[in-house]
XYZ file of C-alpha atoms in Angstrom:
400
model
C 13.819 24.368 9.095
C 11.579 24.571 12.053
C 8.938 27.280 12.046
C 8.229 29.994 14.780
C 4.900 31.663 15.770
C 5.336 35.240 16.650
C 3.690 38.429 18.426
C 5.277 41.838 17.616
C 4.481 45.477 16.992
C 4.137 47.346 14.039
C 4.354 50.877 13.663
C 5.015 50.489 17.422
C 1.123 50.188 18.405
C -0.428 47.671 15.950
C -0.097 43.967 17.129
C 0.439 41.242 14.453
C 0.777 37.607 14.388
C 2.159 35.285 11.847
C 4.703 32.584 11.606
C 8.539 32.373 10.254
C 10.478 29.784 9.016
C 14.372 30.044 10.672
C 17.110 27.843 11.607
C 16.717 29.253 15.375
C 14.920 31.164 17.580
C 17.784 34.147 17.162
C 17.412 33.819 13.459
C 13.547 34.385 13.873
C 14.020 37.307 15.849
C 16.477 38.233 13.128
C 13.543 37.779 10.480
C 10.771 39.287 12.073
C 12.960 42.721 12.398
C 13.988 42.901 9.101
C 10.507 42.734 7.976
C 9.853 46.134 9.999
C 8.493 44.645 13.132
C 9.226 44.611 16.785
C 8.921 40.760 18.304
C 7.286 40.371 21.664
C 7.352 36.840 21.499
C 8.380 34.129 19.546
C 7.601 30.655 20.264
C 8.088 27.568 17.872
C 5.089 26.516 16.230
C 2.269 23.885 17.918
C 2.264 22.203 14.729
C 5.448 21.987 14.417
C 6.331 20.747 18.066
C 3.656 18.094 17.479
C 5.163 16.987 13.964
C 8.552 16.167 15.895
C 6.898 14.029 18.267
C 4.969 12.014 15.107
C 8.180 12.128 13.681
C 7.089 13.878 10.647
C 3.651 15.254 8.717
C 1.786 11.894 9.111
C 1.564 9.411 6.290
C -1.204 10.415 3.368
C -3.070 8.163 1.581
C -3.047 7.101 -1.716
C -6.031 8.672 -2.758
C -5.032 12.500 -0.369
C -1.691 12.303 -2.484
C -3.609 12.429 -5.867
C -5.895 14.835 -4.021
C -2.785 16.706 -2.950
C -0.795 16.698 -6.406
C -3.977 17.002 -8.744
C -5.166 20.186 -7.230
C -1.869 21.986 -6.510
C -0.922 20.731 -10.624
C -4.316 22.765 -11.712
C -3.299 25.466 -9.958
C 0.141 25.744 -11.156
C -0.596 24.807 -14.576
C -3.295 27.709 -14.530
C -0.348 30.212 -13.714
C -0.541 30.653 -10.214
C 2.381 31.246 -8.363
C 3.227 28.405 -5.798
C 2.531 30.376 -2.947
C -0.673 31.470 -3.785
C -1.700 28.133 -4.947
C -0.772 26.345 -1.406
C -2.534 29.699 0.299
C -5.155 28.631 -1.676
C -4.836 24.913 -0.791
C -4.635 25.540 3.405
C -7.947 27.671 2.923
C -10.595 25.069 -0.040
C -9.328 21.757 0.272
C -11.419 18.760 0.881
C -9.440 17.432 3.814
C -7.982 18.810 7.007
C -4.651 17.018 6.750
C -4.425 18.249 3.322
C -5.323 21.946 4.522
C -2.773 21.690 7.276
C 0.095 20.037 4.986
C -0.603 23.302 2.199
C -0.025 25.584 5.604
C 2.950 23.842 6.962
C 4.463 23.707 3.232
C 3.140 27.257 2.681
C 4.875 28.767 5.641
C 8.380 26.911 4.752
C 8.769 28.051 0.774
C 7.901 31.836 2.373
C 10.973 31.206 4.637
C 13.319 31.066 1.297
C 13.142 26.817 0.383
C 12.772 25.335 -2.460
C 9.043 23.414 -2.625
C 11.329 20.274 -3.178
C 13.573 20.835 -0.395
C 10.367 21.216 2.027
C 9.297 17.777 0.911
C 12.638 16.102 1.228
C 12.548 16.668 5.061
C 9.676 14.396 5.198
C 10.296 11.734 3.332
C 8.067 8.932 5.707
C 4.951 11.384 4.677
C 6.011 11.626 0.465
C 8.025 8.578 -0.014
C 10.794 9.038 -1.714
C 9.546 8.336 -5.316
C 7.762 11.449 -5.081
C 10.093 13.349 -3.476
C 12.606 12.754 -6.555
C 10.230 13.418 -9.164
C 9.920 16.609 -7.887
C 13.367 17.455 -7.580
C 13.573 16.664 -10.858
C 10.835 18.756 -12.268
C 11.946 21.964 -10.369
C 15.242 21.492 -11.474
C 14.185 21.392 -15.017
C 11.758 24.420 -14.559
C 8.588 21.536 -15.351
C 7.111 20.919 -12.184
C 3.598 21.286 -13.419
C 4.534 18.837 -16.219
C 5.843 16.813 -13.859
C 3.252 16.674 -11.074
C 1.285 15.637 -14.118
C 3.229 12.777 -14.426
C 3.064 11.885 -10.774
C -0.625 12.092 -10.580
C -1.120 9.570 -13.594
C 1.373 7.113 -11.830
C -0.481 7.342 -8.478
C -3.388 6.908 -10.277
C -2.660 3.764 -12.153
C -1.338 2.113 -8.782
C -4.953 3.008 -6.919
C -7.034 1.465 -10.044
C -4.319 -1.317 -9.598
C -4.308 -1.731 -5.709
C -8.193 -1.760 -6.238
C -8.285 -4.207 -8.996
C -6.332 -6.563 -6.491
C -7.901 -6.256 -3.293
C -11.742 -6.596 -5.559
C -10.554 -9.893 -6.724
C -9.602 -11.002 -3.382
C -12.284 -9.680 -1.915
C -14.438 -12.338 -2.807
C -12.474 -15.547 -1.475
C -12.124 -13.923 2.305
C -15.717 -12.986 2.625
C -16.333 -16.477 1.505
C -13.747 -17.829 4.097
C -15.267 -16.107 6.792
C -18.292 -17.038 5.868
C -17.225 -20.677 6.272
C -15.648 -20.239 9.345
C -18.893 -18.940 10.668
C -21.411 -21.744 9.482
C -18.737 -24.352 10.681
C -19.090 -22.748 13.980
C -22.618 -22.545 14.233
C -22.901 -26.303 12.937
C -20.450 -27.336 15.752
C -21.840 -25.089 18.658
C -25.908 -25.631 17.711
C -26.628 -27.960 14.926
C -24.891 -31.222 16.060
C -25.379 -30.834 19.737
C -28.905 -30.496 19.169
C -29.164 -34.261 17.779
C -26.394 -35.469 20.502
C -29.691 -37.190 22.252
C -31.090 -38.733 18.920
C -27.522 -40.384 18.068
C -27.145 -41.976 21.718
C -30.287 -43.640 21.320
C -28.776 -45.259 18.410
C -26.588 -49.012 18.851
C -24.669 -48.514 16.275
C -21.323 -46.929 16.361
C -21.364 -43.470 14.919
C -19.408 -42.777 11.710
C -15.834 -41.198 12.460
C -16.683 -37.668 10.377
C -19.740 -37.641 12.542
C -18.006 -38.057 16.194
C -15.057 -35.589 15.078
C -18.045 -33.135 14.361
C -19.557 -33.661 17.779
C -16.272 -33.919 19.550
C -15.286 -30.540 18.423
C -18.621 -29.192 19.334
C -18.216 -30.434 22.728
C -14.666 -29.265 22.898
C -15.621 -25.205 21.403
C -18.886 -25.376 23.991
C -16.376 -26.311 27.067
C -13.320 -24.432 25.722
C -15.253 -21.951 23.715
C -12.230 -19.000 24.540
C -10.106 -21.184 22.137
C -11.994 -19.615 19.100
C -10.792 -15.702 20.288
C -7.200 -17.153 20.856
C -6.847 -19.089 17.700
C -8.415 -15.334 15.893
C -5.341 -13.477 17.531
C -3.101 -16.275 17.221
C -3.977 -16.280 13.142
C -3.639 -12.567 13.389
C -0.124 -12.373 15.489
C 0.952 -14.974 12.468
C -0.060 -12.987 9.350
C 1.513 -9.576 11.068
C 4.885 -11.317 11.285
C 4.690 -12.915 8.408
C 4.605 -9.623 6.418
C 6.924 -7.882 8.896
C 9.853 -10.079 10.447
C 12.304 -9.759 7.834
C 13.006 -13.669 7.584
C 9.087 -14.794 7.574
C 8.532 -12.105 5.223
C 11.601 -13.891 2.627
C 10.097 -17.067 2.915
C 6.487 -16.146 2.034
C 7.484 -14.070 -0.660
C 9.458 -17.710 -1.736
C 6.830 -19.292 -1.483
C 3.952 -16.778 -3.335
C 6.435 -16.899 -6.501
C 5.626 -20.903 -6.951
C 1.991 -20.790 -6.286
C 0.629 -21.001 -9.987
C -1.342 -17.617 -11.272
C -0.516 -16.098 -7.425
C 2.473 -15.996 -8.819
C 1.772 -14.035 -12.130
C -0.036 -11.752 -10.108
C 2.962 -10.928 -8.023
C 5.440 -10.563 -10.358
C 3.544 -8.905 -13.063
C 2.226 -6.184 -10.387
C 5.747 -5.247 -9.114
C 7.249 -5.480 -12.434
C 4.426 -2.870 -13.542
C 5.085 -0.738 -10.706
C 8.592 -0.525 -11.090
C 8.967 0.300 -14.745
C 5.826 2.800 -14.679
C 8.307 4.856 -12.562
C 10.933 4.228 -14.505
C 9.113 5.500 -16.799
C 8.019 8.501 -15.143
C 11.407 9.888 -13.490
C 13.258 8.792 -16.988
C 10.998 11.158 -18.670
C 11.693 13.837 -16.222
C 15.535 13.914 -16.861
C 16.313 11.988 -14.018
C 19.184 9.942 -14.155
C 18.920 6.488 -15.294
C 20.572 4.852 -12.325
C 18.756 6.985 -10.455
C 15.373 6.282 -12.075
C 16.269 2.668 -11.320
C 16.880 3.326 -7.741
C 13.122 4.971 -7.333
C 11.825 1.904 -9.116
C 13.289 -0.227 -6.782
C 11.580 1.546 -4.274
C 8.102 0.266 -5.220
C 8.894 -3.697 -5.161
C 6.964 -5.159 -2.470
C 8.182 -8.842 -2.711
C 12.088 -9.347 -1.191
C 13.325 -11.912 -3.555
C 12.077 -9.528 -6.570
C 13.622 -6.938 -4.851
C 16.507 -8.505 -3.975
C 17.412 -9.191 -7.753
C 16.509 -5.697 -9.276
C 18.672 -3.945 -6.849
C 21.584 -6.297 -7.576
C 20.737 -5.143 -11.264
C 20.900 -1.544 -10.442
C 24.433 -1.785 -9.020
C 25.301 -3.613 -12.301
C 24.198 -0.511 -14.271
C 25.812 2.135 -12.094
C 29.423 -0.124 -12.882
C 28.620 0.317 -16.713
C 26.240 -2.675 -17.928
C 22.898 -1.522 -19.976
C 19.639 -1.468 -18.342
C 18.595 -4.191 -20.649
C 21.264 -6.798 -20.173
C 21.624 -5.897 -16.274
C 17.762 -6.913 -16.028
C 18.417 -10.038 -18.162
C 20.893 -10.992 -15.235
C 18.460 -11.696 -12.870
C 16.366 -14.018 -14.710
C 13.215 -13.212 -13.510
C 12.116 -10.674 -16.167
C 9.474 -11.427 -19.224
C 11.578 -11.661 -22.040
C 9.153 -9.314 -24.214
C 9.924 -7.033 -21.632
C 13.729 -7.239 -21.696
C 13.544 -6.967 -25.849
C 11.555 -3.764 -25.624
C 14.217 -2.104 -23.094
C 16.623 -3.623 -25.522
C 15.677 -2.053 -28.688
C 15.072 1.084 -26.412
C 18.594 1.428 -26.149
C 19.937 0.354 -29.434
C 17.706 2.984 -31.058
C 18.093 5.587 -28.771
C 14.622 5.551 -27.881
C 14.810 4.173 -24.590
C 11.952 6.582 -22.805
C 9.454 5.803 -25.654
C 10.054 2.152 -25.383
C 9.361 2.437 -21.414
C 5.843 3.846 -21.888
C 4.993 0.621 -24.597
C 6.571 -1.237 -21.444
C 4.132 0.063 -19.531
C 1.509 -0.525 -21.762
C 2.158 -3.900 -22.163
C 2.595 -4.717 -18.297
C -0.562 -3.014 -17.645
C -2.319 -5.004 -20.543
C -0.849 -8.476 -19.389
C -2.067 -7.492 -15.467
C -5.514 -6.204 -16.656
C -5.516 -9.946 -17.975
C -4.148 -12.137 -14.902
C -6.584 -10.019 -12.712
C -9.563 -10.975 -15.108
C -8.377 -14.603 -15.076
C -7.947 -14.890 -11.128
C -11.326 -13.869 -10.927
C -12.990 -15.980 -13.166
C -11.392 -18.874 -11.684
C -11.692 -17.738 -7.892
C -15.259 -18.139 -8.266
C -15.311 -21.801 -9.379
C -13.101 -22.404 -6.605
C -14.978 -21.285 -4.326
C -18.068 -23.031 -5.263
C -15.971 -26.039 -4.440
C -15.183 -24.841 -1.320
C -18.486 -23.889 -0.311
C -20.055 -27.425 -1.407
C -16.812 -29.569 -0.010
C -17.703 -27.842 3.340
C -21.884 -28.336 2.790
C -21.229 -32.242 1.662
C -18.855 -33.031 5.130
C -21.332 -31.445 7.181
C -24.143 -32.921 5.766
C -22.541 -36.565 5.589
C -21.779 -36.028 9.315
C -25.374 -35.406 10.223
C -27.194 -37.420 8.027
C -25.002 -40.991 8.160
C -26.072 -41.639 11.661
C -29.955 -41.179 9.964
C -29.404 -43.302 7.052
C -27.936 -46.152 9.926
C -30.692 -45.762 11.894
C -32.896 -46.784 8.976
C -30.585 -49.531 7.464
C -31.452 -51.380 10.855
């Protein structure tokens, strides 16, 4: 519900201000009355007039949603009421947006909702994972338990996300780091022996003319370089978000060899650790499955599970559902198997977990062991063209 910012009397000469959460400005009025004051004037909120134009709270961060959930979990788990502990929130925490979000929260559970029904009108700022984990854990009267839960599973995907982007780290920097010394060999180096190689009778090798042709074509059409940057940049944004360029890269990522592991294993890891999760808050399972879906990056991964999902909510087992789509580790499918024979299904999620984490830990360490090789090659294929294409001409020049 929207909130209002009032002015009114009390004891008909004190003047207080403060904020309401109603339906509409005639139910505010309604409100501030009944709490033994006279309105002067009522006006919706600033912050909430400029969280309808953003369309929301603003998205948070990985690492301001564990800041978020880890503090208000303390606080709950140390038996403070939920009010106090968001009071206490809007006043000490590290961030502004986190300090604002308490407030806004803050202001709404005062007005009468539920803490989960405040975060279910924002869904593009909680996602909807978190938003049904904490449905769930209010419902069952364990939402300390359960923002427990949600803080390990945010957790885990930072230490993953960061795992990932430190392995690639290494092969861009060394990619742009070609890029440049290709440039400066092109624009400086080669023109600067241009007069020594006319001198010469002899017909310059082909690698060596390519290399000064496309020095003399960067020096005359040297806005190329910021146009092929943007053009490189226009083609990686709609590759990951124009639905159809998006299905064929994700295609085409599942047959590169280890880039593929590395895929797979990361979205498989991500959707059963919230299986795992919601199952173990007493969600549903066809729900839990739905929530898991949530997290799959890749489309044709995605694409399969939720097929699986609707198989499950007509009356297949998890196990045999995910054994449909063909695209599931088969260690993996026997551990959600003997999950549900034994009626042990939530314990045999966590070893899930476990094990996915284990086998990515291990595809992670091997990607960057071999990245490292690879680039080496890189680095020297590049060093060995450029240094054939300036010393040939040399070695001619002394064959003579």
């Amino acid at each position: 519900m929207p909130i209002f910012s009032y002015r009114a009397l009390k004891s008909g000469k004190e003047i207080v201000k403060g904020e309401v959460t109603a339906a509409n400005l005639k139910d505010a009025r309604e409100v501030i009355r009944k709490m033994g004051l006279v309105p002067t004037k009522i006006t919706e909120s600033i912050s909430e007039l400029k969280n309808k134009k953003k369309g929301g709270l603003g998205r948070l961060s990985l690492s301001e949603k564990i800041d978020f959930i880890s503090t208000l979990q303390i606080l709950l788990t140390s038996g403070i009421p939920a009010v106090e502990s968001l009071m206490f929130m809007e006043q000490e925490a590290s961030t502004k947006k986190i300090r604002d979000l308490s407030k806004h929260i803050k202001t709404q559970v005062m007005g009468g909702s539920t803490f989960a029904d405040v975060l279910a009108r924002y869904p593009d700022t909680f996602g909807y994972i978190f938003i049904g984990l904490v449905k769930a854990g209010e419902e069952s009267g364990e939402l300390e338990k359960t923002l427990g839960r949600i803080r390990e599973l945010l957790t885990k995907q930072q230490n993953t996300k960061t795992k990932v982007i430190g392995t690639l780290l290494y092969p861009v920097f060394v990619i742009c780091l070609a890029f440049v010394i290709i440039l400066i060999m092109l624009l400086f180096v080669f023109p600067a022996f241009k007069g020594m190689f006319e001198q010469q009778e002899k017909k310059l090798p082909w690698i060596t003319e390519v290399m000064m042709n496309g020095g003399d074509f960067l020096k005359e059409y040297w806005y190329t370089i910021p146009i092929f940057l943007l053009a490189f940049i226009a083609f990686c944004y709609i590759t990951f978000n124009w639905r159809p360029a998006r299905e064929v890269f994700d295609k085409f990522v599942l047959k590169v060899p280890l880039v593929q592991n590395l895929v797979m294993y990361s979205n498989y890891s991500n959707f059963m650790s919230v299986l795992s999760v919601s199952y173990d808050a007493g969600i549903p399972v066809v729900d839990c499955l739905h929530l898991g879906v949530v997290t799959i990056t890749n489309s044709l991964i995605h694409s399969k599970l939720t097929t699986a999902v609707t198989k499950v909510s007509q009356g297949l087992q998890v196990s045999q559902a995910l054994k449909a789509t063909k695209i599931m580790p088969k260690m993996l499918l026997f551990m959600v198997a003997t999950g549900e024979q034994t009626g042990r299904l939530g314990e045999m999620l966590e070893r899930v977990v476990v094990f996915l984490d284990r086998t990515l830990d291990n595809i992670i360490d091997t990607m960057t062991k071999m990245i490292e090789p690879i680039m080496l090659l890189v680095i020297g294929a590049i060093v060995l063209v450029m240094a054939l294409a300036l010393y040939l001409p040399l070695f001619q020049s002394y064959m003579q």
